Amino acid sequence: MFIPSQLHHRSCEIECQSTLPDTFGVLCWNVYKQNKKHFHFKHYLHTLHQDKSIDICIMQEAAFSDQESFALEHCTYDAAANMEVNDGFYGVLTASLVASKCADAYLSQGRESLFGPHKSLLVSHYPLSDGRELLILNVHAINFRENRHYDRELEHFLVRVKDHKGPMIIAGDFNTWNKIRMQKLYHLCRGLGLERVPFSQEDKIKSFMGHHLDFIFFRELELLEYEVIEEDTISDHNPLMARFRCLEK
């Protein structure tokens, strides 16, 4: 259960766009394992796609099975499993209108508590029209461990992206529920030249002990708009939306 039989999952059985558009929308959402269970999820995601022009979905606690199509049939996806239950998998999933050029799935070094599951993370590369690649790191960070374990896990996954040259998005549920964790995350992201999408304390972002848990960080992209979309019937986290424009070389 806690060590999945297959870590990296991929569904790319459709003909899709060759490159991301120069302006694209990103949705980041911890779906609380409801994307296959909740009767309203598929319709709701289609509505978001149409209303907000979503090109990339970055999800945590997603449910999936190998080669199963995504809720948006015209999207492909890569996913990294951290749990397997009854032939189904759970973990982080990144879906896009464009197939990734490559993707790598990883498990955290530590577990949630002594006998709990690992957490998973996914690094995906997407082609841009100018020949560069957009790197997306989809994160669901470790939660129920001491700060020193959390620090080590952040360093573990950020080292996976430090050599990338070009645009980058790091997004997900970072479980930053205390000041020490927040400071560590900000320090490492500054080292990568990343900016934070400036959702405010007044926005309806999932928080604990006064600290936001969900973030979108970016670099070498122009942030055009952003919002927290209120939806409290599917997950205990609200979706985060951001729209970006690729900057010229």
PDB file of C-alpha atoms in Angstrom:
ATOM      1  CA  MET A   1       0.000   0.000   0.000  1.00  0.00           C
ATOM      2  CA  PHE A   2       2.632   2.526   1.076  1.00  0.00           C
ATOM      3  CA  ILE A   3       5.205   1.483  -1.551  1.00  0.00           C
ATOM      4  CA  PRO A   4       3.426   1.602  -4.927  1.00  0.00           C
ATOM      5  CA  SER A   5       4.222  -1.119  -7.444  1.00  0.00           C
ATOM      6  CA  GLN A   6       4.638   1.574 -10.116  1.00  0.00           C
ATOM      7  CA  LEU A   7       5.915   5.045  -9.316  1.00  0.00           C
ATOM      8  CA  HIS A   8       5.639   6.923 -12.639  1.00  0.00           C
ATOM      9  CA  HIS A   9       2.332   6.838 -14.518  1.00  0.00           C
ATOM     10  CA  ARG A  10       1.639   8.383 -17.900  1.00  0.00           C
ATOM     11  CA  SER A  11      -1.346   8.726 -20.212  1.00  0.00           C
ATOM     12  CA  CYS A  12      -0.665  10.128 -23.669  1.00  0.00           C
ATOM     13  CA  GLU A  13      -3.035   8.419 -26.066  1.00  0.00           C
ATOM     14  CA  ILE A  14      -4.400  11.512 -27.792  1.00  0.00           C
ATOM     15  CA  GLU A  15      -3.098  13.863 -30.449  1.00  0.00           C
ATOM     16  CA  CYS A  16      -2.364  17.113 -28.652  1.00  0.00           C
ATOM     17  CA  GLN A  17      -0.682  20.453 -29.245  1.00  0.00           C
ATOM     18  CA  SER A  18       3.040  20.409 -30.019  1.00  0.00           C
ATOM     19  CA  THR A  19       3.984  23.353 -27.765  1.00  0.00           C
ATOM     20  CA  LEU A  20       2.449  25.347 -24.967  1.00  0.00           C
ATOM     21  CA  PRO A  21       0.880  28.636 -26.084  1.00  0.00           C
ATOM     22  CA  ASP A  22       2.836  31.792 -25.289  1.00  0.00           C
ATOM     23  CA  THR A  23       0.119  32.688 -22.778  1.00  0.00           C
ATOM     24  CA  PHE A  24      -1.185  29.844 -20.641  1.00  0.00           C
ATOM     25  CA  GLY A  25      -3.263  29.203 -17.531  1.00  0.00           C
ATOM     26  CA  VAL A  26      -2.236  27.024 -14.587  1.00  0.00           C
ATOM     27  CA  LEU A  27      -4.491  25.431 -11.984  1.00  0.00           C
ATOM     28  CA  CYS A  28      -2.934  24.129  -8.749  1.00  0.00           C
ATOM     29  CA  TRP A  29      -5.180  22.074  -6.458  1.00  0.00           C
ATOM     30  CA  ASN A  30      -4.995  19.489  -3.698  1.00  0.00           C
ATOM     31  CA  VAL A  31      -8.098  17.508  -4.697  1.00  0.00           C
ATOM     32  CA  TYR A  32      -8.259  15.435  -1.498  1.00  0.00           C
ATOM     33  CA  LYS A  33      -8.536  12.123  -3.405  1.00  0.00           C
ATOM     34  CA  GLN A  34     -11.902  13.245  -4.795  1.00  0.00           C
ATOM     35  CA  ASN A  35     -11.165  13.522  -8.519  1.00  0.00           C
ATOM     36  CA  LYS A  36     -12.548  10.016  -9.229  1.00  0.00           C
ATOM     37  CA  LYS A  37     -15.033   9.803  -6.347  1.00  0.00           C
ATOM     38  CA  HIS A  38     -16.901  13.099  -6.410  1.00  0.00           C
ATOM     39  CA  PHE A  39     -19.735  13.110  -8.958  1.00  0.00           C
ATOM     40  CA  HIS A  40     -19.316  16.858  -9.612  1.00  0.00           C
ATOM     41  CA  PHE A  41     -15.547  16.895 -10.181  1.00  0.00           C
ATOM     42  CA  LYS A  42     -15.398  16.238 -13.920  1.00  0.00           C
ATOM     43  CA  HIS A  43     -18.090  18.777 -14.766  1.00  0.00           C
ATOM     44  CA  TYR A  44     -16.532  21.342 -12.451  1.00  0.00           C
ATOM     45  CA  LEU A  45     -13.093  20.919 -14.033  1.00  0.00           C
ATOM     46  CA  HIS A  46     -14.565  21.290 -17.531  1.00  0.00           C
ATOM     47  CA  THR A  47     -16.249  24.499 -16.397  1.00  0.00           C
ATOM     48  CA  LEU A  48     -12.970  25.844 -14.997  1.00  0.00           C
ATOM     49  CA  HIS A  49     -11.159  24.920 -18.202  1.00  0.00           C
ATOM     50  CA  GLN A  50     -13.658  26.838 -20.302  1.00  0.00           C
ATOM     51  CA  ASP A  51     -14.084  29.849 -18.017  1.00  0.00           C
ATOM     52  CA  LYS A  52     -10.443  30.264 -16.966  1.00  0.00           C
ATOM     53  CA  SER A  53      -8.688  28.827 -20.068  1.00  0.00           C
ATOM     54  CA  ILE A  54      -6.671  26.311 -18.072  1.00  0.00           C
ATOM     55  CA  ASP A  55      -3.809  24.696 -20.007  1.00  0.00           C
ATOM     56  CA  ILE A  56      -2.019  22.913 -17.128  1.00  0.00           C
ATOM     57  CA  CYS A  57      -3.482  21.225 -14.042  1.00  0.00           C
ATOM     58  CA  ILE A  58      -1.087  20.600 -11.138  1.00  0.00           C
ATOM     59  CA  MET A  59      -2.822  18.346  -8.617  1.00  0.00           C
ATOM     60  CA  GLN A  60      -1.971  16.744  -5.301  1.00  0.00           C
ATOM     61  CA  GLU A  61      -3.737  13.769  -3.691  1.00  0.00           C
ATOM     62  CA  ALA A  62      -5.046  12.789  -7.118  1.00  0.00           C
ATOM     63  CA  ALA A  63      -6.384   9.313  -7.883  1.00  0.00           C
ATOM     64  CA  PHE A  64      -5.350   7.622 -11.134  1.00  0.00           C
ATOM     65  CA  SER A  65      -4.736   4.312 -12.885  1.00  0.00           C
ATOM     66  CA  ASP A  66      -2.126   3.641 -15.522  1.00  0.00           C
ATOM     67  CA  GLN A  67      -3.213   4.684 -19.033  1.00  0.00           C
ATOM     68  CA  GLU A  68      -6.563   5.929 -17.737  1.00  0.00           C
ATOM     69  CA  SER A  69      -7.634   9.175 -19.386  1.00  0.00           C
ATOM     70  CA  PHE A  70      -7.686  12.409 -17.418  1.00  0.00           C
ATOM     71  CA  ALA A  71     -10.950  14.141 -16.509  1.00  0.00           C
ATOM     72  CA  LEU A  72     -10.267  16.571 -19.384  1.00  0.00           C
ATOM     73  CA  GLU A  73     -10.168  14.137 -22.303  1.00  0.00           C
ATOM     74  CA  HIS A  74      -7.989  16.414 -24.452  1.00  0.00           C
ATOM     75  CA  CYS A  75      -5.237  16.513 -21.796  1.00  0.00           C
ATOM     76  CA  THR A  76      -2.350  14.140 -21.265  1.00  0.00           C
ATOM     77  CA  TYR A  77      -0.821  13.568 -17.857  1.00  0.00           C
ATOM     78  CA  ASP A  78       2.153  12.334 -15.890  1.00  0.00           C
ATOM     79  CA  ALA A  79       1.770  11.267 -12.280  1.00  0.00           C
ATOM     80  CA  ALA A  80       3.928  10.110  -9.379  1.00  0.00           C
ATOM     81  CA  ALA A  81       2.293   7.635  -7.003  1.00  0.00           C
ATOM     82  CA  ASN A  82       2.957   7.499  -3.291  1.00  0.00           C
ATOM     83  CA  MET A  83       0.155   5.056  -2.398  1.00  0.00           C
ATOM     84  CA  GLU A  84      -1.520   2.068  -4.038  1.00  0.00           C
ATOM     85  CA  VAL A  85      -4.931   0.811  -2.890  1.00  0.00           C
ATOM     86  CA  ASN A  86      -6.986  -1.893  -4.667  1.00  0.00           C
ATOM     87  CA  ASP A  87      -5.167  -1.457  -7.999  1.00  0.00           C
ATOM     88  CA  GLY A  88      -5.615   2.311  -7.850  1.00  0.00           C
ATOM     89  CA  PHE A  89      -2.901   4.869  -7.212  1.00  0.00           C
ATOM     90  CA  TYR A  90      -2.741   8.198  -5.383  1.00  0.00           C
ATOM     91  CA  GLY A  91      -0.155  10.948  -5.605  1.00  0.00           C
ATOM     92  CA  VAL A  92       0.720  14.077  -7.559  1.00  0.00           C
ATOM     93  CA  LEU A  93      -0.496  14.493 -11.137  1.00  0.00           C
ATOM     94  CA  THR A  94       0.291  17.116 -13.781  1.00  0.00           C
ATOM     95  CA  ALA A  95      -2.021  17.247 -16.795  1.00  0.00           C
ATOM     96  CA  SER A  96      -1.551  19.444 -19.837  1.00  0.00           C
ATOM     97  CA  LEU A  97      -2.843  20.196 -23.315  1.00  0.00           C
ATOM     98  CA  VAL A  98       0.733  19.413 -24.415  1.00  0.00           C
ATOM     99  CA  ALA A  99       2.492  16.121 -23.762  1.00  0.00           C
ATOM    100  CA  SER A 100       5.601  16.411 -21.619  1.00  0.00           C
ATOM    101  CA  LYS A 101       8.935  15.917 -23.367  1.00  0.00           C
ATOM    102  CA  CYS A 102      10.067  13.961 -20.325  1.00  0.00           C
ATOM    103  CA  ALA A 103       8.998  13.499 -16.727  1.00  0.00           C
ATOM    104  CA  ASP A 104      10.567  11.976 -13.622  1.00  0.00           C
ATOM    105  CA  ALA A 105       8.753  10.747 -10.515  1.00  0.00           C
ATOM    106  CA  TYR A 106      10.311  10.574  -7.059  1.00  0.00           C
ATOM    107  CA  LEU A 107       9.428   9.501  -3.541  1.00  0.00           C
ATOM    108  CA  SER A 108      10.440  11.485  -0.501  1.00  0.00           C
ATOM    109  CA  GLN A 109      13.326  10.064   1.474  1.00  0.00           C
ATOM    110  CA  GLY A 110      11.310  10.076   4.691  1.00  0.00           C
ATOM    111  CA  ARG A 111       7.841   8.859   5.545  1.00  0.00           C
ATOM    112  CA  GLU A 112       4.820  10.490   7.096  1.00  0.00           C
ATOM    113  CA  SER A 113       5.360   9.288  10.696  1.00  0.00           C
ATOM    114  CA  LEU A 114       7.336   6.160  11.414  1.00  0.00           C
ATOM    115  CA  PHE A 115       5.131   3.756   9.446  1.00  0.00           C
ATOM    116  CA  GLY A 116       3.231   6.089   7.146  1.00  0.00           C
ATOM    117  CA  PRO A 117       3.587   6.605   3.371  1.00  0.00           C
ATOM    118  CA  HIS A 118       6.269   8.521   1.543  1.00  0.00           C
ATOM    119  CA  LYS A 119       5.261  11.656  -0.350  1.00  0.00           C
ATOM    120  CA  SER A 120       5.735  11.913  -4.105  1.00  0.00           C
ATOM    121  CA  LEU A 121       6.925  14.657  -6.406  1.00  0.00           C
ATOM    122  CA  LEU A 122       6.986  15.015 -10.171  1.00  0.00           C
ATOM    123  CA  VAL A 123       9.334  16.933 -12.470  1.00  0.00           C
ATOM    124  CA  SER A 124       7.922  17.510 -15.973  1.00  0.00           C
ATOM    125  CA  HIS A 125       9.341  19.354 -18.991  1.00  0.00           C
ATOM    126  CA  TYR A 126       7.052  20.991 -21.568  1.00  0.00           C
ATOM    127  CA  PRO A 127       8.090  22.415 -24.968  1.00  0.00           C
ATOM    128  CA  LEU A 128       7.666  26.122 -25.655  1.00  0.00           C
ATOM    129  CA  SER A 129       7.300  27.709 -29.084  1.00  0.00           C
ATOM    130  CA  ASP A 130      10.769  29.321 -28.917  1.00  0.00           C
ATOM    131  CA  GLY A 131      12.535  25.989 -28.393  1.00  0.00           C
ATOM    132  CA  ARG A 132      12.960  26.282 -24.649  1.00  0.00           C
ATOM    133  CA  GLU A 133      11.367  24.033 -22.060  1.00  0.00           C
ATOM    134  CA  LEU A 134       9.136  24.925 -19.144  1.00  0.00           C
ATOM    135  CA  LEU A 135       9.974  22.862 -16.063  1.00  0.00           C
ATOM    136  CA  ILE A 136       7.147  22.141 -13.637  1.00  0.00           C
ATOM    137  CA  LEU A 137       7.789  20.644 -10.211  1.00  0.00           C
ATOM    138  CA  ASN A 138       4.599  19.315  -8.613  1.00  0.00           C
ATOM    139  CA  VAL A 139       5.063  19.062  -4.840  1.00  0.00           C
ATOM    140  CA  HIS A 140       3.169  17.532  -1.960  1.00  0.00           C
ATOM    141  CA  ALA A 141       5.577  18.079   0.903  1.00  0.00           C
ATOM    142  CA  ILE A 142       5.982  15.930   3.980  1.00  0.00           C
ATOM    143  CA  ASN A 143       3.713  16.923   6.836  1.00  0.00           C
ATOM    144  CA  PHE A 144       3.854  15.027  10.132  1.00  0.00           C
ATOM    145  CA  ARG A 145       7.596  15.152  10.767  1.00  0.00           C
ATOM    146  CA  GLU A 146      10.010  17.407  12.629  1.00  0.00           C
ATOM    147  CA  ASN A 147      11.350  20.560  10.984  1.00  0.00           C
ATOM    148  CA  ARG A 148      14.750  18.986  10.331  1.00  0.00           C
ATOM    149  CA  HIS A 149      13.084  16.215   8.270  1.00  0.00           C
ATOM    150  CA  TYR A 150      11.066  18.819   6.392  1.00  0.00           C
ATOM    151  CA  ASP A 151      14.205  20.846   5.600  1.00  0.00           C
ATOM    152  CA  ARG A 152      15.967  17.771   4.286  1.00  0.00           C
ATOM    153  CA  GLU A 153      13.051  16.876   2.032  1.00  0.00           C
ATOM    154  CA  LEU A 154      12.895  20.393   0.550  1.00  0.00           C
ATOM    155  CA  GLU A 155      16.587  20.273  -0.247  1.00  0.00           C
ATOM    156  CA  HIS A 156      16.110  16.781  -1.697  1.00  0.00           C
ATOM    157  CA  PHE A 157      13.489  17.825  -4.217  1.00  0.00           C
ATOM    158  CA  LEU A 158      14.874  21.246  -5.094  1.00  0.00           C
ATOM    159  CA  VAL A 159      18.202  19.707  -6.064  1.00  0.00           C
ATOM    160  CA  ARG A 160      16.249  17.920  -8.812  1.00  0.00           C
ATOM    161  CA  VAL A 161      15.601  21.218 -10.606  1.00  0.00           C
ATOM    162  CA  LYS A 162      18.608  23.421  -9.797  1.00  0.00           C
ATOM    163  CA  ASP A 163      20.379  22.768 -13.113  1.00  0.00           C
ATOM    164  CA  HIS A 164      17.428  23.705 -15.312  1.00  0.00           C
ATOM    165  CA  LYS A 165      18.041  26.742 -17.514  1.00  0.00           C
ATOM    166  CA  GLY A 166      14.863  28.532 -18.421  1.00  0.00           C
ATOM    167  CA  PRO A 167      11.284  29.074 -17.253  1.00  0.00           C
ATOM    168  CA  MET A 168      10.139  27.169 -14.183  1.00  0.00           C
ATOM    169  CA  ILE A 169       7.039  26.683 -12.054  1.00  0.00           C
ATOM    170  CA  ILE A 170       7.092  25.019  -8.642  1.00  0.00           C
ATOM    171  CA  ALA A 171       3.629  24.521  -7.203  1.00  0.00           C
ATOM    172  CA  GLY A 172       1.664  22.393  -4.793  1.00  0.00           C
ATOM    173  CA  ASP A 173       0.823  21.754  -1.169  1.00  0.00           C
ATOM    174  CA  PHE A 174       3.964  22.538   0.822  1.00  0.00           C
ATOM    175  CA  ASN A 175       2.546  21.894   4.306  1.00  0.00           C
ATOM    176  CA  THR A 176       4.220  25.080   5.529  1.00  0.00           C
ATOM    177  CA  TRP A 177       2.292  25.301   8.777  1.00  0.00           C
ATOM    178  CA  ASN A 178       4.949  27.033  10.874  1.00  0.00           C
ATOM    179  CA  LYS A 179       7.351  29.944  10.495  1.00  0.00           C
ATOM    180  CA  ILE A 180      10.471  27.778  10.258  1.00  0.00           C
ATOM    181  CA  ARG A 181       9.070  25.812   7.330  1.00  0.00           C
ATOM    182  CA  MET A 182       7.976  28.994   5.570  1.00  0.00           C
ATOM    183  CA  GLN A 183      11.408  30.548   5.950  1.00  0.00           C
ATOM    184  CA  LYS A 184      13.114  27.422   4.595  1.00  0.00           C
ATOM    185  CA  LEU A 185      10.830  27.295   1.560  1.00  0.00           C
ATOM    186  CA  TYR A 186      11.290  30.982   0.755  1.00  0.00           C
ATOM    187  CA  HIS A 187      15.070  30.726   1.150  1.00  0.00           C
ATOM    188  CA  LEU A 188      15.376  27.821  -1.274  1.00  0.00           C
ATOM    189  CA  CYS A 189      13.029  29.376  -3.817  1.00  0.00           C
ATOM    190  CA  ARG A 190      14.959  32.647  -3.769  1.00  0.00           C
ATOM    191  CA  GLY A 191      18.087  30.646  -4.512  1.00  0.00           C
ATOM    192  CA  LEU A 192      16.395  29.370  -7.672  1.00  0.00           C
ATOM    193  CA  GLY A 193      15.342  32.871  -8.717  1.00  0.00           C
ATOM    194  CA  LEU A 194      11.658  32.117  -8.151  1.00  0.00           C
ATOM    195  CA  GLU A 195       8.916  34.616  -7.372  1.00  0.00           C
ATOM    196  CA  ARG A 196       5.767  33.782  -5.428  1.00  0.00           C
ATOM    197  CA  VAL A 197       2.336  34.366  -6.918  1.00  0.00           C
ATOM    198  CA  PRO A 198       1.185  36.958  -4.358  1.00  0.00           C
ATOM    199  CA  PHE A 199      -2.039  35.486  -3.033  1.00  0.00           C
ATOM    200  CA  SER A 200      -2.923  37.492   0.072  1.00  0.00           C
ATOM    201  CA  GLN A 201      -3.834  36.453   3.589  1.00  0.00           C
ATOM    202  CA  GLU A 202      -7.395  37.485   2.795  1.00  0.00           C
ATOM    203  CA  ASP A 203      -7.655  34.942  -0.019  1.00  0.00           C
ATOM    204  CA  LYS A 204      -9.297  31.606   0.740  1.00  0.00           C
ATOM    205  CA  ILE A 205      -6.106  29.557   0.575  1.00  0.00           C
ATOM    206  CA  LYS A 206      -5.908  26.474   2.768  1.00  0.00           C
ATOM    207  CA  SER A 207      -4.016  27.548   5.906  1.00  0.00           C
ATOM    208  CA  PHE A 208      -3.035  26.142   9.263  1.00  0.00           C
ATOM    209  CA  MET A 209      -1.818  28.076  12.290  1.00  0.00           C
ATOM    210  CA  GLY A 210      -2.009  31.257  10.199  1.00  0.00           C
ATOM    211  CA  HIS A 211       0.288  29.994   7.417  1.00  0.00           C
ATOM    212  CA  HIS A 212      -0.654  29.207   3.813  1.00  0.00           C
ATOM    213  CA  LEU A 213      -0.036  25.625   2.694  1.00  0.00           C
ATOM    214  CA  ASP A 214      -0.516  25.994  -1.086  1.00  0.00           C
ATOM    215  CA  PHE A 215       1.763  28.062  -3.342  1.00  0.00           C
ATOM    216  CA  ILE A 216       2.718  28.733  -6.944  1.00  0.00           C
ATOM    217  CA  PHE A 217       6.285  29.945  -7.574  1.00  0.00           C
ATOM    218  CA  PHE A 218       7.608  30.949 -10.990  1.00  0.00           C
ATOM    219  CA  ARG A 219      10.542  32.440 -12.880  1.00  0.00           C
ATOM    220  CA  GLU A 220      11.230  33.809 -16.375  1.00  0.00           C
ATOM    221  CA  LEU A 221       7.484  34.220 -16.897  1.00  0.00           C
ATOM    222  CA  GLU A 222       5.248  37.289 -16.720  1.00  0.00           C
ATOM    223  CA  LEU A 223       2.397  36.910 -14.247  1.00  0.00           C
ATOM    224  CA  LEU A 224      -0.755  38.286 -15.896  1.00  0.00           C
ATOM    225  CA  GLU A 225      -3.482  37.415 -13.402  1.00  0.00           C
ATOM    226  CA  TYR A 226      -4.216  35.144 -10.473  1.00  0.00           C
ATOM    227  CA  GLU A 227      -7.031  34.185  -8.148  1.00  0.00           C
ATOM    228  CA  VAL A 228      -8.189  31.704  -5.552  1.00  0.00           C
ATOM    229  CA  ILE A 229     -11.341  29.971  -6.759  1.00  0.00           C
ATOM    230  CA  GLU A 230     -13.758  29.186  -3.950  1.00  0.00           C
ATOM    231  CA  GLU A 231     -15.018  25.589  -4.098  1.00  0.00           C
ATOM    232  CA  ASP A 232     -15.708  23.922  -0.756  1.00  0.00           C
ATOM    233  CA  THR A 233     -17.789  20.938  -1.846  1.00  0.00           C
ATOM    234  CA  ILE A 234     -15.043  18.834  -3.465  1.00  0.00           C
ATOM    235  CA  SER A 235     -11.897  19.381  -1.387  1.00  0.00           C
ATOM    236  CA  ASP A 236     -10.813  21.125   1.791  1.00  0.00           C
ATOM    237  CA  HIS A 237      -8.357  23.087  -0.405  1.00  0.00           C
ATOM    238  CA  ASN A 238      -9.466  25.759  -2.879  1.00  0.00           C
ATOM    239  CA  PRO A 239      -7.977  25.748  -6.399  1.00  0.00           C
ATOM    240  CA  LEU A 240      -5.294  28.336  -7.188  1.00  0.00           C
ATOM    241  CA  MET A 241      -5.250  29.808 -10.693  1.00  0.00           C
ATOM    242  CA  ALA A 242      -2.505  31.830 -12.374  1.00  0.00           C
ATOM    243  CA  ARG A 243      -2.022  33.010 -15.948  1.00  0.00           C
ATOM    244  CA  PHE A 244       1.443  33.534 -17.390  1.00  0.00           C
ATOM    245  CA  ARG A 245       3.096  34.861 -20.529  1.00  0.00           C
ATOM    246  CA  CYS A 246       6.427  33.497 -21.721  1.00  0.00           C
ATOM    247  CA  LEU A 247       9.146  36.132 -21.720  1.00  0.00           C
ATOM    248  CA  GLU A 248      11.407  36.418 -24.734  1.00  0.00           C
ATOM    249  CA  LYS A 249      14.894  34.973 -24.502  1.00  0.00           C
TER     250      LYS A 249
END
